[in-house]
Amino acid sequence: MEPKIIAVSGAAGRMGRIYVPEMLKQGHNVRVYDPQRSELNRLYNGTGAQIHTNNRALVEGADVVLLFVPVRKTEEVLKEMSPRRPSAGAGIQTYLRPDAIVGSAASSKEWVAEQEQKYLSREKYPMMRIVEFHPMHGENIQPKGQNLLTVPVRDDGSGEALVQELFSPAGVRIRHVDSVNQHDEIMGDVQGGNHSVAFARDTAWYLAKTDPDAVDIYSDPLGDAKSLHARR
């Protein structure tokens, strides 16, 4: 893949800090922003990433825009990115490239896709491609060998192909999902089962006065993630 301009909002978050270094390794021009300014600077000063102070400057002219932000912040971030601004010449310019690829790492997709369609409507951005993605691993687990889902929202196939090519060098196993509805239906079943088991385990540990730190040496990376859940 030829180098792309990649804008990452939420780059200081748990997933952003995993994938930004991978994209820098590929030689991409990576721009980063996060409201956690001190953490953003700590993570990316001297790495080659371009640190930005707001989402509008972050996305201007970017080929790909990736949102590693909490679901509840999605609308706020899209609203900040999407307004048009007056041009010095004729017509109207936008902060976002009209043919940009935009996607979010959110674990819940239907509502996020609705916000993307609202603020990045086909009427405003007829050439824009919207492709959701979902890394299926926790913040303490490296991506190699883990599943990463890609879910087209508004795409001709080229956007999803580029997103898959972008993440593949991290060693993830790319899995296509047909729609955001299918994603959320299956994820609801999976997460419901996971949380029920986690609640039962955490309750048992609490009643037995088990220290989650004490079980770490008996755990694989998945077990480490579970004990992190118990600490919370």
XYZ file of N, CA and C in Angstrom, residues 95-205:
333
model
N -13.779 20.423 5.888
C -12.590 19.958 6.604
C -12.229 18.557 6.131
N -13.244 17.729 5.939
C -13.025 16.365 5.473
C -12.863 16.338 3.961
N -11.987 15.475 3.485
C -11.906 15.251 2.042
C -13.216 14.652 1.561
N -13.705 15.053 0.389
C -14.982 14.514 -0.083
C -14.954 13.018 -0.362
N -13.742 12.470 -0.619
C -13.637 11.039 -0.910
C -12.934 10.271 0.214
N -12.933 10.835 1.416
C -12.264 10.179 2.541
C -12.962 8.876 2.919
N -12.216 8.009 3.605
C -12.771 6.804 4.217
C -12.847 7.071 5.714
N -14.027 6.869 6.293
C -14.248 7.160 7.712
C -14.780 5.912 8.402
N -14.291 5.639 9.602
C -14.793 4.494 10.351
C -14.502 4.628 11.833
N -15.229 3.864 12.630
C -15.111 3.899 14.085
C -14.840 2.506 14.622
N -14.093 2.455 15.734
C -13.796 1.181 16.391
C -14.845 0.810 17.436
N -15.934 1.546 17.501
C -16.955 1.323 18.532
C -17.453 -0.117 18.528
N -17.753 -0.633 19.720
C -18.216 -2.015 19.831
C -19.705 -2.158 19.539
N -20.426 -1.039 19.518
C -21.846 -1.026 19.153
C -21.975 -0.200 17.888
N -22.551 -0.771 16.821
C -22.432 -0.157 15.502
C -23.675 0.557 14.964
N -24.874 0.090 15.280
C -26.056 0.649 14.624
C -26.220 2.140 14.910
N -26.124 2.533 16.171
C -26.296 3.944 16.513
C -25.151 4.777 15.933
N -23.940 4.248 15.989
C -22.789 4.963 15.439
C -22.981 5.182 13.942
N -23.436 4.151 13.229
C -23.661 4.285 11.793
C -24.745 5.321 11.492
N -25.761 5.386 12.334
C -26.804 6.411 12.161
C -26.212 7.812 12.265
N -25.320 8.007 13.223
C -24.675 9.320 13.382
C -23.766 9.628 12.192
N -23.068 8.627 11.705
C -22.212 8.829 10.534
C -23.041 9.220 9.323
N -24.168 8.561 9.131
C -25.037 8.885 7.994
C -25.666 10.265 8.160
N -25.875 10.667 9.395
C -26.475 11.976 9.671
C -25.485 13.107 9.377
N -24.294 13.007 9.914
C -23.316 14.100 9.794
C -22.451 13.997 8.543
N -22.370 12.796 7.978
C -21.580 12.588 6.761
C -22.501 12.086 5.657
N -23.598 12.759 5.470
C -24.646 12.291 4.564
C -24.139 12.187 3.126
N -24.788 11.327 2.366
C -24.443 11.158 0.951
C -24.631 12.464 0.189
N -25.604 13.259 0.612
C -25.849 14.544 -0.045
C -24.641 15.470 0.099
N -24.054 15.515 1.306
C -22.877 16.359 1.537
C -21.610 15.735 0.961
N -21.491 14.424 1.107
C -20.254 13.730 0.759
C -20.572 12.528 -0.137
N -20.945 12.761 -1.389
C -21.380 11.649 -2.249
C -20.293 10.614 -2.530
N -19.019 10.996 -2.423
C -17.931 10.056 -2.720
C -17.335 9.426 -1.462
N -17.787 9.853 -0.296
C -17.215 9.340 0.950
C -17.607 7.883 1.182
N -16.658 7.116 1.714
C -16.926 5.726 2.066
C -16.861 5.585 3.588
N -17.863 4.919 4.138
C -17.933 4.723 5.588
C -17.819 3.225 5.868
N -16.787 2.857 6.602
C -16.516 1.442 6.901
C -16.218 1.322 8.382
N -17.061 0.634 9.106
C -16.822 0.388 10.526
C -15.806 -0.746 10.708
N -15.100 -0.729 11.829
C -14.165 -1.802 12.158
C -14.249 -2.053 13.663
N -13.890 -3.254 14.075
C -14.023 -3.622 15.492
C -12.919 -4.603 15.880
N -11.859 -4.130 16.559
C -10.839 -5.059 17.062
C -11.434 -5.927 18.179
N -11.335 -7.239 18.024
C -11.965 -8.158 18.972
C -10.981 -8.616 20.048
N -10.304 -7.647 20.666
C -9.379 -7.980 21.743
C -9.343 -6.828 22.727
N -8.867 -7.110 23.925
C -8.810 -6.100 24.967
C -7.577 -5.233 24.860
N -7.547 -4.220 25.734
C -6.457 -3.252 25.673
C -5.111 -3.823 26.102
N -5.097 -4.932 26.828
C -3.838 -5.524 27.304
C -3.330 -6.630 26.389
N -3.999 -6.835 25.264
C -3.644 -7.934 24.369
C -3.177 -7.368 23.032
N -2.007 -7.798 22.590
C -1.490 -7.349 21.301
C -2.330 -7.943 20.164
N -2.436 -7.223 19.039
C -3.388 -7.619 17.990
C -3.023 -8.866 17.193
N -1.742 -9.268 17.201
C -1.343 -10.390 16.357
C -2.147 -11.645 16.677
N -2.778 -12.206 15.645
C -3.562 -13.427 15.806
C -4.987 -13.199 16.278
N -5.343 -11.947 16.596
C -6.690 -11.636 17.062
C -7.592 -11.255 15.886
N -8.897 -11.405 16.062
C -9.848 -11.042 15.007
C -10.099 -9.533 14.983
N -10.251 -9.004 13.785
C -10.701 -7.627 13.602
C -11.801 -7.645 12.551
N -12.978 -7.149 12.922
C -14.131 -7.157 12.033
C -14.190 -5.878 11.210
N -14.555 -5.993 9.935
C -14.836 -4.817 9.121
C -16.284 -4.898 8.642
N -16.983 -3.759 8.729
C -18.420 -3.727 8.461
C -18.735 -2.531 7.551
N -19.079 -2.769 6.288
C -19.387 -1.638 5.406
C -20.704 -0.966 5.792
N -20.695 0.348 5.780
C -21.908 1.135 6.030
C -22.356 1.795 4.727
N -21.419 2.473 4.083
C -21.672 3.080 2.761
C -20.374 2.945 1.969
N -20.353 1.982 1.055
C -19.081 1.639 0.432
C -19.321 0.899 -0.874
N -18.375 1.046 -1.797
C -18.426 0.309 -3.061
C -17.477 -0.888 -3.052
N -16.928 -1.180 -1.881
C -15.975 -2.282 -1.741
C -14.542 -1.797 -1.626
N -14.240 -0.649 -2.209
C -12.858 -0.148 -2.187
C -12.458 0.342 -0.803
N -13.411 0.926 -0.076
C -13.110 1.430 1.264
C -12.788 0.301 2.229
N -13.602 -0.747 2.207
C -13.364 -1.880 3.103
C -12.038 -2.560 2.761
N -11.741 -2.675 1.468
C -10.480 -3.299 1.060
C -9.287 -2.511 1.595
N -9.374 -1.176 1.554
C -8.267 -0.359 2.044
C -8.137 -0.468 3.564
N -9.269 -0.465 4.274
C -9.227 -0.598 5.732
C -8.620 -1.942 6.121
N -9.002 -2.995 5.419
C -8.435 -4.310 5.710
C -6.936 -4.331 5.449
N -6.511 -3.703 4.358
C -5.089 -3.651 4.027
C -4.311 -2.823 5.055
N -4.982 -1.822 5.616
C -4.350 -0.953 6.606
C -4.068 -1.695 7.911
N -5.024 -2.532 8.345
C -4.879 -3.225 9.620
C -4.145 -4.560 9.521
N -4.120 -5.172 8.348
C -3.530 -6.511 8.201
C -2.083 -6.619 8.673
N -1.209 -5.618 8.418
C 0.183 -5.763 8.867
C 0.353 -5.899 10.371
N -0.673 -5.543 11.152
C -0.588 -5.716 12.611
C -0.731 -7.175 13.008
N -1.023 -8.042 12.027
C -1.133 -9.469 12.305
C -2.525 -9.929 12.678
N -3.524 -9.039 12.555
C -4.894 -9.417 12.896
C -5.481 -10.318 11.812
N -6.488 -11.081 12.203
C -7.241 -11.892 11.252
C -8.481 -11.093 10.865
N -8.538 -10.650 9.636
C -9.639 -9.813 9.179
C -10.870 -10.672 8.920
N -12.008 -10.220 9.454
C -13.279 -10.911 9.237
C -14.327 -9.910 8.753
N -14.952 -10.210 7.619
C -16.007 -9.349 7.072
C -17.343 -9.651 7.731
N -18.094 -8.594 8.076
C -19.473 -8.722 8.570
C -20.360 -7.934 7.612
N -21.489 -8.515 7.231
C -22.307 -7.936 6.167
C -22.920 -6.585 6.503
N -23.342 -6.392 7.765
C -24.058 -5.156 8.104
C -23.889 -4.830 9.583
N -24.155 -3.573 9.934
C -24.077 -3.174 11.343
C -25.156 -3.872 12.161
N -26.311 -4.160 11.539
C -27.385 -4.859 12.253
C -26.937 -6.263 12.639
N -26.315 -6.959 11.674
C -25.818 -8.306 11.960
C -24.747 -8.255 13.052
N -23.857 -7.283 12.962
C -22.804 -7.131 13.965
C -23.387 -6.980 15.357
N -24.340 -6.058 15.518
C -24.866 -5.778 16.851
C -25.720 -6.906 17.393
N -26.434 -7.602 16.513
C -27.252 -8.735 16.962
C -26.368 -9.836 17.545
N -25.299 -10.170 16.818
C -24.416 -11.234 17.290
C -23.611 -10.770 18.502
N -23.117 -9.530 18.466
C -22.344 -9.013 19.593
C -23.188 -8.952 20.858
N -24.478 -8.661 20.718
C -25.369 -8.639 21.877
C -25.425 -10.000 22.551
N -25.521 -11.043 21.731
C -25.555 -12.402 22.282
C -24.219 -12.758 22.941
N -23.123 -12.421 22.256
C -21.794 -12.752 22.776
C -21.514 -12.002 24.076
N -21.756 -10.692 24.049
C -21.466 -9.884 25.231
C -22.378 -10.234 26.399
N -23.620 -10.573 26.104
C -24.529 -10.977 27.170
C -24.003 -12.211 27.898
N -23.514 -13.190 27.109
C -22.944 -14.385 27.715
C -21.672 -14.085 28.492
N -20.797 -13.260 27.879
C -19.533 -12.921 28.543
C -19.753 -12.201 29.862
N -20.656 -11.223 29.854
C -20.878 -10.432 31.058
C -21.567 -11.252 32.158
N -22.437 -12.187 31.742
C -23.089 -13.047 32.735
C -22.050 -13.925 33.436
N -21.144 -14.502 32.644
C -20.090 -15.342 33.218
C -19.159 -14.495 34.090
N -18.795 -13.296 33.586
C -17.890 -12.429 34.346
C -18.514 -12.001 35.670
N -19.802 -11.684 35.642
C -20.478 -11.267 36.874
C -20.481 -12.400 37.895
N -20.769 -13.627 37.420
C -20.776 -14.777 38.328
C -19.380 -15.010 38.907
N -18.329 -14.938 38.070
C -16.962 -15.150 38.542
C -16.543 -14.070 39.534
N -16.816 -12.803 39.166
C -16.407 -11.692 40.025
C -17.122 -11.744 41.373
N -18.382 -12.148 41.361
C -19.132 -12.278 42.612
C -18.527 -13.379 43.484
N -18.173 -14.502 42.851
C -17.560 -15.609 43.597
C -16.224 -15.182 44.190
N -15.429 -14.453 43.402
C -14.140 -13.970 43.913
C -14.342 -13.005 45.084
